[in-house]
Coordinates of C-alpha atoms in Angstrom, one line a residue:
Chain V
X1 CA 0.0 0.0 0.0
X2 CA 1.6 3.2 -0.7
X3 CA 2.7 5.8 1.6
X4 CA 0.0 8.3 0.4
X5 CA -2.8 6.2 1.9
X6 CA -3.4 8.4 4.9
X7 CA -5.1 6.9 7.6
X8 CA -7.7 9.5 9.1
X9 CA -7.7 8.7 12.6
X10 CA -3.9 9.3 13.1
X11 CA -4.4 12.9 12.8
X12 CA -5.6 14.5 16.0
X13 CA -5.6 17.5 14.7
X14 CA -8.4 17.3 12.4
X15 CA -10.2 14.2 14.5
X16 CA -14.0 15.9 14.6
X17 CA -13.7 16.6 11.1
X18 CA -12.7 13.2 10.4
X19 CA -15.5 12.0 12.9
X20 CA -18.4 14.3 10.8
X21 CA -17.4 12.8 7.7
X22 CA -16.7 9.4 9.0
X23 CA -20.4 9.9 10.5
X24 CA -21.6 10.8 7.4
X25 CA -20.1 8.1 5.0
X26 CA -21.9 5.4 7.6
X27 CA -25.3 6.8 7.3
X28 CA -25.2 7.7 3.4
X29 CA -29.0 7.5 2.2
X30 CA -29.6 5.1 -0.5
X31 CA -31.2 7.6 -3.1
X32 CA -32.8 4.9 -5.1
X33 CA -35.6 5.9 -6.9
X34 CA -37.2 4.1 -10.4
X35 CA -38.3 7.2 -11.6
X36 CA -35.4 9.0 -11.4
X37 CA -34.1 5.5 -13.7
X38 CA -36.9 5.9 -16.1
X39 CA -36.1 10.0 -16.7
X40 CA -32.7 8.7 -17.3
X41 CA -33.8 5.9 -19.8
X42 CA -35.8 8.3 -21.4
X43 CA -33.7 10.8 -22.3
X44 CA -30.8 8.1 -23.9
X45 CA -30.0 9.0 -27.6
X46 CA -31.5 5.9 -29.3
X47 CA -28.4 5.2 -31.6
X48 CA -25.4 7.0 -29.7
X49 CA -22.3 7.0 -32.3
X50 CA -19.2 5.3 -31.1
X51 CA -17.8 4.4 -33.8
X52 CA -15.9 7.5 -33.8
X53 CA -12.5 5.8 -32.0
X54 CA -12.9 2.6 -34.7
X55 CA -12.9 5.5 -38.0
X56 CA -10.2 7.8 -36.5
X57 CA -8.4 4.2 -36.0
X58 CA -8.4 3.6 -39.9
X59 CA -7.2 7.2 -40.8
X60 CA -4.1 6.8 -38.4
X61 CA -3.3 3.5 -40.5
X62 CA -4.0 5.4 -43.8
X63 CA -1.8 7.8 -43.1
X64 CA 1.6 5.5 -41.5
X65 CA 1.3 3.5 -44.4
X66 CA 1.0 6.8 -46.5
X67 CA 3.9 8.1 -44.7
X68 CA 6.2 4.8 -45.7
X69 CA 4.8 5.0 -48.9
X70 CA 6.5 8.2 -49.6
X71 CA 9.4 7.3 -48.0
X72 CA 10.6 4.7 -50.5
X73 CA 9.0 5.8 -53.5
X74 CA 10.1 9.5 -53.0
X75 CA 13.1 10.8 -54.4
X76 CA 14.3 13.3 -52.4
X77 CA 17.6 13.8 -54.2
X78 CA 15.5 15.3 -56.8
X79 CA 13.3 16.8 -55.3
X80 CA 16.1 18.6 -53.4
X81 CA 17.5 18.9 -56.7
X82 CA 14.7 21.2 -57.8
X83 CA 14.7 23.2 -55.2
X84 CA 17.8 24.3 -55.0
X85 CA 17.9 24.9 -58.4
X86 CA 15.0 27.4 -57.6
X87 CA 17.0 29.4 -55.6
X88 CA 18.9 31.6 -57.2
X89 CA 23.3 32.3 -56.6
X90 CA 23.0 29.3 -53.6
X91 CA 24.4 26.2 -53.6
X92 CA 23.1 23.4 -51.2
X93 CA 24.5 20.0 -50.6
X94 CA 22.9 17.1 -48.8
X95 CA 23.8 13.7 -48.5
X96 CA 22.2 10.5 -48.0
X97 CA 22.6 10.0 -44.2
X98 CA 20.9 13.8 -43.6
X99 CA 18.2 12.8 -46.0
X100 CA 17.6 9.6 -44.0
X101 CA 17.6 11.8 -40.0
X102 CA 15.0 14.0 -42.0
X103 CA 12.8 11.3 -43.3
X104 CA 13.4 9.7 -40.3
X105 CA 12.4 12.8 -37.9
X106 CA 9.5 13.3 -40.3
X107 CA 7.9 10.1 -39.9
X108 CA 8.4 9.5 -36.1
X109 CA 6.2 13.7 -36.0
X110 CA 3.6 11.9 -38.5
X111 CA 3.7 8.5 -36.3
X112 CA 4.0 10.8 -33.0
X113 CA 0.6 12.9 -34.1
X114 CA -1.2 9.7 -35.5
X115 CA -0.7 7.9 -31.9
X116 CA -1.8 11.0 -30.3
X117 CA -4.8 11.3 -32.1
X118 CA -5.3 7.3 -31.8
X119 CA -4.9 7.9 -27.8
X120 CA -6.9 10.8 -27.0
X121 CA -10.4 10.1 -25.3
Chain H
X1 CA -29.9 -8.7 -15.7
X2 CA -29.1 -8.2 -11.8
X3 CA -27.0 -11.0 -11.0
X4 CA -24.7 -9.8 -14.2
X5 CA -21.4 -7.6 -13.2
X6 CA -20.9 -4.5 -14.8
X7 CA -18.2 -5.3 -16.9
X8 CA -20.9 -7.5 -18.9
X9 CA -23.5 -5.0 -18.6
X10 CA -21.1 -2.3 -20.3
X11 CA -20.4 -5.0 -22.6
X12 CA -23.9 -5.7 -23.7
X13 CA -24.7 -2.3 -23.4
X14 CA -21.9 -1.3 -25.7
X15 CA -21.7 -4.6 -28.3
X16 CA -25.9 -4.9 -28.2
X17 CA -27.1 -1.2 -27.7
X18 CA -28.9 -3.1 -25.1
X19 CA -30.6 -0.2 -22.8
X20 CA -31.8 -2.9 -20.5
X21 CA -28.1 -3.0 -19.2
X22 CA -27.7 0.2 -19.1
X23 CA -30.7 0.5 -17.0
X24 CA -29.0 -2.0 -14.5
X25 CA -25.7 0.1 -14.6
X26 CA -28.3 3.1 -13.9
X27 CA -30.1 1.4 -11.0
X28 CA -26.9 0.3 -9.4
X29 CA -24.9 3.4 -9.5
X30 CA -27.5 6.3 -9.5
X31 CA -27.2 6.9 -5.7
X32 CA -24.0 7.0 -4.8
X33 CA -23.5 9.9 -7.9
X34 CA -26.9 11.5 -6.7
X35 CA -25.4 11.9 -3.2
X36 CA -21.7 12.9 -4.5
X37 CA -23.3 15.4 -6.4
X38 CA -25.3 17.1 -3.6
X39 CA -22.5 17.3 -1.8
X40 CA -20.5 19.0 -4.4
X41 CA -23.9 21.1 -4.8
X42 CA -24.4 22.3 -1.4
X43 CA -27.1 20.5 -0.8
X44 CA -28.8 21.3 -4.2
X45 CA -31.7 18.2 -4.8
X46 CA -32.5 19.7 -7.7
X47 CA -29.3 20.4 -9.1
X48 CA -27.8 17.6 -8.3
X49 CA -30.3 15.4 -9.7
X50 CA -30.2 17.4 -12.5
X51 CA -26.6 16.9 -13.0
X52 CA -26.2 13.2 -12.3
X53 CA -29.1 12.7 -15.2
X54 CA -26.8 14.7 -17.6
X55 CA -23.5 12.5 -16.7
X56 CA -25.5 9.3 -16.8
X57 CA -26.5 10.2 -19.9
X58 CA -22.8 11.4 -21.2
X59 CA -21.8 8.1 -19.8
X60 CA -24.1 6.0 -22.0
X61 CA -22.4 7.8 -25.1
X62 CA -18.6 7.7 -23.9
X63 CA -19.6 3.8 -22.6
X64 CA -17.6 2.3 -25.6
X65 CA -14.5 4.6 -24.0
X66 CA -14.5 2.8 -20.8
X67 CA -11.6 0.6 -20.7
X68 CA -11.9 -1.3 -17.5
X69 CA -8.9 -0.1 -15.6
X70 CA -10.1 1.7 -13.3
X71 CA -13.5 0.9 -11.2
X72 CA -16.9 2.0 -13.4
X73 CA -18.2 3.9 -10.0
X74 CA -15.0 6.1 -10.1
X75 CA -15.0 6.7 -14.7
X76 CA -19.0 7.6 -13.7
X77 CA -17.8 9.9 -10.8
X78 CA -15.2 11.4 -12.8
X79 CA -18.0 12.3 -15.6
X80 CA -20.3 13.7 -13.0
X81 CA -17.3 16.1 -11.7
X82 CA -16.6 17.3 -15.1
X83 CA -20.5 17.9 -15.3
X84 CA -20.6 20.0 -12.6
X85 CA -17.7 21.9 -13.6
X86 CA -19.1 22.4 -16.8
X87 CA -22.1 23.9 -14.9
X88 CA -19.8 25.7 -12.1
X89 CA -18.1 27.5 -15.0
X90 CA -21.4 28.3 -16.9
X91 CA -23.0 30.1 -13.9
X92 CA -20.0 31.1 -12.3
X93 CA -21.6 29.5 -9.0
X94 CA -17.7 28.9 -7.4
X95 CA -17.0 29.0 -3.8
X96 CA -19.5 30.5 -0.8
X97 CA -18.1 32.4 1.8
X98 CA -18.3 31.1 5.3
X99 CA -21.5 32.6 6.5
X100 CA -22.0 34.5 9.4
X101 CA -25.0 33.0 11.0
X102 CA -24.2 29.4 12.5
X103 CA -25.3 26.6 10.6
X104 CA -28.2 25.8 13.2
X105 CA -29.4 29.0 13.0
X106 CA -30.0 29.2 9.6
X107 CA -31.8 25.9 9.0
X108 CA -33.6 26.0 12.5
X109 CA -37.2 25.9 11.0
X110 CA -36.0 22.9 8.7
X111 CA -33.8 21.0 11.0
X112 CA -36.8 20.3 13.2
X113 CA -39.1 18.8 10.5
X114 CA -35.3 16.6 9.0
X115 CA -34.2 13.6 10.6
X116 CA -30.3 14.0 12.7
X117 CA -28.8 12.1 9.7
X118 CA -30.4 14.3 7.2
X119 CA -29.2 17.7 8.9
X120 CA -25.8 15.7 9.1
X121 CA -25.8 15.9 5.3
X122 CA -26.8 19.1 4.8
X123 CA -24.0 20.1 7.3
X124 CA -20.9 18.6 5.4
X125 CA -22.2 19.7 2.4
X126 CA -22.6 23.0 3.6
X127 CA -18.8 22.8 4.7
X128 CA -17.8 21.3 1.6
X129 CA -19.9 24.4 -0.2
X130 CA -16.7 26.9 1.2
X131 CA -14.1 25.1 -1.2
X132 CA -13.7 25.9 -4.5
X133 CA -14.9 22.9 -6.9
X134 CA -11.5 20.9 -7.5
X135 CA -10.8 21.0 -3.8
X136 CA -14.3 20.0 -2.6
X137 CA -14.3 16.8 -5.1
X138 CA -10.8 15.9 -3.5
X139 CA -11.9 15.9 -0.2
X140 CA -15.2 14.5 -1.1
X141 CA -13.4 11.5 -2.0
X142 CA -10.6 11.5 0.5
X143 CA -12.8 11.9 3.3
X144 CA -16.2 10.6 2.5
X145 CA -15.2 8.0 -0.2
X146 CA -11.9 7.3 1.6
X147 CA -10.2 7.1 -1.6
X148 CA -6.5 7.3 -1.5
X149 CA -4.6 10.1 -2.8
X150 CA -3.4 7.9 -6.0
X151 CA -6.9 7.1 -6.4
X152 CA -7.8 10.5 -6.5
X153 CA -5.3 11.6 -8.9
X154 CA -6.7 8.9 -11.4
X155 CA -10.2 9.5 -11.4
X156 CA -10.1 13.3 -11.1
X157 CA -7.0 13.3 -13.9
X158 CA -4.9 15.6 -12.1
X159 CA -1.5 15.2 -10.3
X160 CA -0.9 13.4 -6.7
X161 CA 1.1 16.9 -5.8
X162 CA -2.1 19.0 -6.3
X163 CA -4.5 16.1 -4.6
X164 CA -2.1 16.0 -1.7
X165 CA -1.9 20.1 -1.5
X166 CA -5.7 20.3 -2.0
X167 CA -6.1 17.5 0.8
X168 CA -3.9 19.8 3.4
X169 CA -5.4 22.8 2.7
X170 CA -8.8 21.8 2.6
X171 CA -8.7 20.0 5.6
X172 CA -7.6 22.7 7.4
X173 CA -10.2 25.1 5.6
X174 CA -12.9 22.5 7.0
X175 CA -11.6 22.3 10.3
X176 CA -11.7 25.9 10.6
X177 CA -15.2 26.8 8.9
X178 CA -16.3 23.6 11.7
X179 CA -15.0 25.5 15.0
X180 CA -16.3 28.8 13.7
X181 CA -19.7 27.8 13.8
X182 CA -18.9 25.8 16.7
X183 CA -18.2 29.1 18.5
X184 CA -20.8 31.1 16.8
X185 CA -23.3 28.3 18.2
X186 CA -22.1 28.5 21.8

């Protein structure tokens, strides 16, 4: 049992307090009552959606698989190619290892924000 | 339907859109949230019934959200806090002041039509009324629900430091709003 389980009667300081709610916890009234179960009933949305968690499931697939997709079939030594070319009186060079800690960075953010959204209640 | 746990009720209630079991969950659990929610109310029948309805029914559409770790009394409790806060924030209805006039005073005419244990009620609640919403749910379940300060941190979502700072404060707020109308009384 951890250490944060206080036990209430150790603490003279705030023994009547402890005693009223103590008191109070032994004579809780049982507030049972069908009609209070039938406004409930009542009022329940007849087909409540909840297939909410199962679709956002299927987009977070979608878009890994998307993500690895790209990965292999992109060719980002061209498509670096082009845009240095587009900017004008600069050189850039980048090799294959930086290419791969970008792509790699860029798919664990995608993965990261897909779990995230997979997660969240 | 009585003799089945909830974990099957949620179950058929969630794979069946069976109502019945969700009726059963209803039955089983509607008093203790009724009476947590009065005492978060001050007291407030009305309110709190009103309340617990709306989280019963929030529950039934977040049912296929429950997981099962933690007890289905403490996910329901935790969407009846977030109910009322919703509520607290709409009408701004935060903490009460510790009223002059002691508490037997103010409730003469009614304490002597209420039973002891109903007055009892009315009286923590009343106490529980000077807090401000977080720190009333803490000590509602640390003192009433004797729920430990983990346990707390789980089903209200917020971290053991603030439960255990809520818990000393509050107490201390309690104990102090109890001998003041104590003295006033004398």
């Amino acid at each position: 049992m951890t250490q944060d389980n206080t036990n209430l009667s150790q603490d003279p300081e705030f023994a009547e307090l402890d005693a009223l709610f103590a008191r109070a916890a032994t004579t809780e009234p049982v507030l049972h009552d069908e009609n209070f179960t039938k406004i409930v009933v009542n009022r329940l949305p007849i087909n409540p959606s909840r297939a909410q968690r199962k679709a956002i499931s299927f987009d977070v697939v979608g878009v890994i698989i998307g993500v690895i997709a790209a990965y292999f079939m992109f060719d980002f030594g061209q498509f670096w190619a082009v845009i240095v070319d587009l900017i004008p009186e600069y050189t850039l060079s980048i090799d294959v290892s930086q290419l791969i800690v970008m792509g790699a960075i860029s798919l664990f953010g995608f993965t990261g924000l897909a779990g995230w959204f997979a997660m969240r209640d | 339907m009585q003799n089945l746990d909830d974990s099957l009720l949620i179950e058929l209630a969630v794979g069946n859109n069976d109502q019945r079991a969700y009726t059963e969950l209803v039955n089983r659990h509607q008093s203790a949230l009724r009476y947590s929610m009065r005492q978060l109310t001050d007291w407030n029948e009305a309110l709190a019934d009103d309340l617990t309805q709306d989280a019963l029914i929030q529950a039934f559409k977040e049912l296929h959200r429950f997981r099962g770790q933690a007890k289905f009394s403490s996910w329901l409790y935790r969407i009846g806090y977030n109910t009322f806060l919703q509520y607290v924030r709409k009408k701004q209805l935060n903490t009460e002041p510790i009223e002059d006039q002691p508490l037997q005073d103010q409730h003469a005419e009614q304490a002597m039509s209420e039973s002891e244990d109903s007055a009892l009620h009315k009286k923590v609640a009343k106490l529980l009324a000077m807090l401000d919403p977080e720190r009333r749910s803490v000590l509602h379940l640390f003192l009433h629900r004797q729920h430990t300060q983990q346990e707390i941190s789980d089903i209200m979502g917020i971290p053991l430091g603030t439960v255990k700072t809520h818990i000393n404060r509050g107490r201390q707020a309690l104990q102090s709003g109890l001998q003041g109308w104590q003295e006033q009384a004398i």
